[in-house]
mmCIF file of C-alpha atoms in Angstrom:
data_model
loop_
_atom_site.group_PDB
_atom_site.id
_atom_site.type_symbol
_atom_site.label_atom_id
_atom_site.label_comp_id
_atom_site.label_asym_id
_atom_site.label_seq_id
_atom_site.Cartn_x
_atom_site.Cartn_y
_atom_site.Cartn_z
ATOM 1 C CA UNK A 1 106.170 -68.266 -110.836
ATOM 2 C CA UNK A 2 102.941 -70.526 -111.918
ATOM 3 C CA UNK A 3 104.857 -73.335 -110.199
ATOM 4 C CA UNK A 4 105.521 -71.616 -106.979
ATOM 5 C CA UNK A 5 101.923 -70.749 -107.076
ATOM 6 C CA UNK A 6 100.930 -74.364 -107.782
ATOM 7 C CA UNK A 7 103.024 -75.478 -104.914
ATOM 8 C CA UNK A 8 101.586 -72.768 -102.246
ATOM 9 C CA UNK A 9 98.140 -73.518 -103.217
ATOM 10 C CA UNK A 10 98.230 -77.241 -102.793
ATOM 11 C CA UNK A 11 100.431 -76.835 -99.629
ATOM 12 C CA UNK A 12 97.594 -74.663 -98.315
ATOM 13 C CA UNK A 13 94.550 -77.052 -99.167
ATOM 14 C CA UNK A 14 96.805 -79.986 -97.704
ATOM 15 C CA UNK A 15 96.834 -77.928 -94.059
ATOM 16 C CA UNK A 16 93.482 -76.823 -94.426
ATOM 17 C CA UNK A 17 92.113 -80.099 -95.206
ATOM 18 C CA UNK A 18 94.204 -81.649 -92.007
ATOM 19 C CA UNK A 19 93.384 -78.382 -89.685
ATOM 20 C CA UNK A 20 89.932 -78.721 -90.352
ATOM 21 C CA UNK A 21 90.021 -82.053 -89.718
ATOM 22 C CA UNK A 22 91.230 -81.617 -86.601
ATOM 23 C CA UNK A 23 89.216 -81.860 -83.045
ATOM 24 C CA UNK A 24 90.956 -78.853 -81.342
ATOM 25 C CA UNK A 25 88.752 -76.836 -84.079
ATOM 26 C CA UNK A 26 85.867 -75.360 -83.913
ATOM 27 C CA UNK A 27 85.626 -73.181 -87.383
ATOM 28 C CA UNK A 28 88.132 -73.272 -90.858
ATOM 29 C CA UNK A 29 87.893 -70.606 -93.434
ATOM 30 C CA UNK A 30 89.350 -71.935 -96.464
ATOM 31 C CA UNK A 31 88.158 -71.707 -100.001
ATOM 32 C CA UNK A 32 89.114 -74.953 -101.018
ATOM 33 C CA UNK A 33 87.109 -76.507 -98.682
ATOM 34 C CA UNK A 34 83.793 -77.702 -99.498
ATOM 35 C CA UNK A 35 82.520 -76.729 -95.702
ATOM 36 C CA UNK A 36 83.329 -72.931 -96.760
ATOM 37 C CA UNK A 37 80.342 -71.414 -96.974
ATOM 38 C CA UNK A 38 81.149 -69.797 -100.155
ATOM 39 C CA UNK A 39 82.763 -72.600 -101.789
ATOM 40 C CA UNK A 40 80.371 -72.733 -104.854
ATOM 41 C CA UNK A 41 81.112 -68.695 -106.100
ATOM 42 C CA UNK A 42 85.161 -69.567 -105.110
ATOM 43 C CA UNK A 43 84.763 -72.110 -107.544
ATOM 44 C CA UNK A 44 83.149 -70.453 -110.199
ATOM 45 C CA UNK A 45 85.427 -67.044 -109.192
ATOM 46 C CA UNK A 46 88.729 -68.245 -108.884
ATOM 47 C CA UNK A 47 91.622 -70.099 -110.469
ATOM 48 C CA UNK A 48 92.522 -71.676 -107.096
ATOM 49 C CA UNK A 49 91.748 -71.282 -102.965
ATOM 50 C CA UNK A 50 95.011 -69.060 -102.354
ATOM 51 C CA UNK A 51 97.479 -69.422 -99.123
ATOM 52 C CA UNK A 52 95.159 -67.719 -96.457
ATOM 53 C CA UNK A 53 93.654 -69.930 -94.015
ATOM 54 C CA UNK A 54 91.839 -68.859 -91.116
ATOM 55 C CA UNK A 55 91.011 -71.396 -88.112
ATOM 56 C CA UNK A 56 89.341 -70.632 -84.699
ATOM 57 C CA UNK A 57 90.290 -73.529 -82.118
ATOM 58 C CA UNK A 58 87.849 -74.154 -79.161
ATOM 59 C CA UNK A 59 90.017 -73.483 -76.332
ATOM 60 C CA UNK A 60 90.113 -69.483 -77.288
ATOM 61 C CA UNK A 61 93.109 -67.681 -76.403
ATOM 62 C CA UNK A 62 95.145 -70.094 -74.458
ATOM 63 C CA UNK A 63 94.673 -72.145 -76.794
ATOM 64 C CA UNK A 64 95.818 -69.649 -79.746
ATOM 65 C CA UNK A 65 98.857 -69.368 -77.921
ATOM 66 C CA UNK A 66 99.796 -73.037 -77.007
ATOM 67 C CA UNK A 67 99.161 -73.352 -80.968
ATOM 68 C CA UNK A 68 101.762 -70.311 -81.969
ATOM 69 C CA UNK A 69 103.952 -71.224 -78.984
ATOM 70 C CA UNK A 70 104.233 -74.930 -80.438
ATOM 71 C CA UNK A 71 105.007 -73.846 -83.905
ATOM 72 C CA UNK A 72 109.009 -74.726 -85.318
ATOM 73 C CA UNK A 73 109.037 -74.057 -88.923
ATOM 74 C CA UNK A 74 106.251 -71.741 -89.104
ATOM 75 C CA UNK A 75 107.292 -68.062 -88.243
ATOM 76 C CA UNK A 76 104.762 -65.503 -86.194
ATOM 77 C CA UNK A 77 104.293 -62.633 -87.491
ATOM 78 C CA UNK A 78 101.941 -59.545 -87.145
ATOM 79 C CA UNK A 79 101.919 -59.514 -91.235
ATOM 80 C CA UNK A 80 100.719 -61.906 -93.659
ATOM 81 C CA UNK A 81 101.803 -63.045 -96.995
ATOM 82 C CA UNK A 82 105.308 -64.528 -97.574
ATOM 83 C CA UNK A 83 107.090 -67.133 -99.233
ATOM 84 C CA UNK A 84 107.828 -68.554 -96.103
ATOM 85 C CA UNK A 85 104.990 -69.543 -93.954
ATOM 86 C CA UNK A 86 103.715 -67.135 -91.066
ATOM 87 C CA UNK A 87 100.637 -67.301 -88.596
ATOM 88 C CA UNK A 88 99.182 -64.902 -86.850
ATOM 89 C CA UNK A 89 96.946 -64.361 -84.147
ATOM 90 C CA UNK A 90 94.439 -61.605 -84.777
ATOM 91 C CA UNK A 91 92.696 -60.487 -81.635
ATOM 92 C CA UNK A 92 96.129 -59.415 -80.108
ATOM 93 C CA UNK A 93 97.678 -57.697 -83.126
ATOM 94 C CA UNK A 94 95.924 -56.752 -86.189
ATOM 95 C CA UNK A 95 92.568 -56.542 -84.774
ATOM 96 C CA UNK A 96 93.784 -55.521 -81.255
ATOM 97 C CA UNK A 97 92.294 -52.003 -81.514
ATOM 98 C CA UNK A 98 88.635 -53.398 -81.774
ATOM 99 C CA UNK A 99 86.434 -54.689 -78.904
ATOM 100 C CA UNK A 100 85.593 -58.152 -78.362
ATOM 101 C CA UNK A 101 82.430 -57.394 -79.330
ATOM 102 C CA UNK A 102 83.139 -55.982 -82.642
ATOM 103 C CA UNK A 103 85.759 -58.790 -83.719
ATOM 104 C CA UNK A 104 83.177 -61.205 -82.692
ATOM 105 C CA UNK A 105 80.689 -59.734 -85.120
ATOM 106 C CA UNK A 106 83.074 -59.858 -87.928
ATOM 107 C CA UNK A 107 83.659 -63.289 -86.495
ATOM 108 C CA UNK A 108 87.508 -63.171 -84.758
ATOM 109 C CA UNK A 109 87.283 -64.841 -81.165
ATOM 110 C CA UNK A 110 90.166 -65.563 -79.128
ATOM 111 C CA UNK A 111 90.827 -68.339 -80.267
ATOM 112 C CA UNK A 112 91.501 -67.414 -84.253
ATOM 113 C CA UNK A 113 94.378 -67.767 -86.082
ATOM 114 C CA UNK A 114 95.413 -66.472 -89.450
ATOM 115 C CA UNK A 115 98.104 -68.824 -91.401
ATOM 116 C CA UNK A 116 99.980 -67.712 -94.527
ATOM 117 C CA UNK A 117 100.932 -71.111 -96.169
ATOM 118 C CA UNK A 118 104.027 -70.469 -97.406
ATOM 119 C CA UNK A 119 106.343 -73.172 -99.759
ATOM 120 C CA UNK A 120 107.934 -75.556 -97.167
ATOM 121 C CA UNK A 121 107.982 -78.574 -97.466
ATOM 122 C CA UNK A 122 104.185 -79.839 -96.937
ATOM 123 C CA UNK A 123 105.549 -82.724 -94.996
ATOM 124 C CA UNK A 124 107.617 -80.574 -92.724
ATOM 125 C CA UNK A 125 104.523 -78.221 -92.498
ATOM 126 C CA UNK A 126 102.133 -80.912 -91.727
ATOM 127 C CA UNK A 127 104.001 -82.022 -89.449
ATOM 128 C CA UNK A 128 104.148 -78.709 -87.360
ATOM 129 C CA UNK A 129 100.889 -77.782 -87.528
ATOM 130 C CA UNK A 130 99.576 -81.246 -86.472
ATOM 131 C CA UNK A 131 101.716 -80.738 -83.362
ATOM 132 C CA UNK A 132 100.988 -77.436 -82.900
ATOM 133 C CA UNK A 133 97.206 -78.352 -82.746
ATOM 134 C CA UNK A 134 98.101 -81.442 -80.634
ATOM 135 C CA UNK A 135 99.403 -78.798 -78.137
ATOM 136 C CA UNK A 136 96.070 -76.738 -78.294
ATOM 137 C CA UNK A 137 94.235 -79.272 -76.677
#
């Protein structure tokens, strides 16, 4: 177990580091990343970032889609947490029930996306999520 969790963890701060990277993006949520705003208390708090990462790309919803649409190894799902990797786009399903307004507030736009990093390959994985935001453009 301690090295499937080593291997999600660094598969997750591999994609975040490349998705936030990326110029289809406006926002990453990540606790490994130093841009998070609450890096400094993850660090002190917790052993490692975890295998959530939350995005929002610029082009909002048609984007979202071109991005899930574009995806081959990742799965989409309306539920998170997996062995296998899964992304999910929370305006239409788990937050579907809210208004825009109130996802806004709590910071979900059209254009989020939730990913589960799951424990693929991180080449094969890298390599579908830098097409998928290629395709988000």
């Amino acid at each position: 177990l301690p090295m499937r969790m080593e291997r999600h963890t660094s598969n997750a701060q591999a994609l975040a580091e490349v998705i936030d990277a990326h110029p289809a993006v406006q926002t990453t949520y990540f606790p490994g990343l130093k841009s998070f705003a609450q890096y400094a208390l993850a660090q002190q708090q917790m052993s490692g970032p975890g295998g959530l990462i939350t995005f929002t790309l610029k082009g909002g919803k048609a984007a979202a889609f071109k991005f899930l649409n574009a995806l081959s190894i990742v799965l989409i799902a309306n539920n998170l947490g997996d062995a296998k990797s899964l992304a999910t786009h929370p305006a239409t399903t788990t937050h579907s029930n809210m208004t825009p307004e109130a996802r806004a507030a709590i910071g979900i736009t059209d254009g989020t996306i939730r990913l589960s990093v799951g424990l693929e390959s991180i080449t094969d994985l890298l390599r579908d999520i830098k097409t998928a935001l290629e395709a988000a453009k």
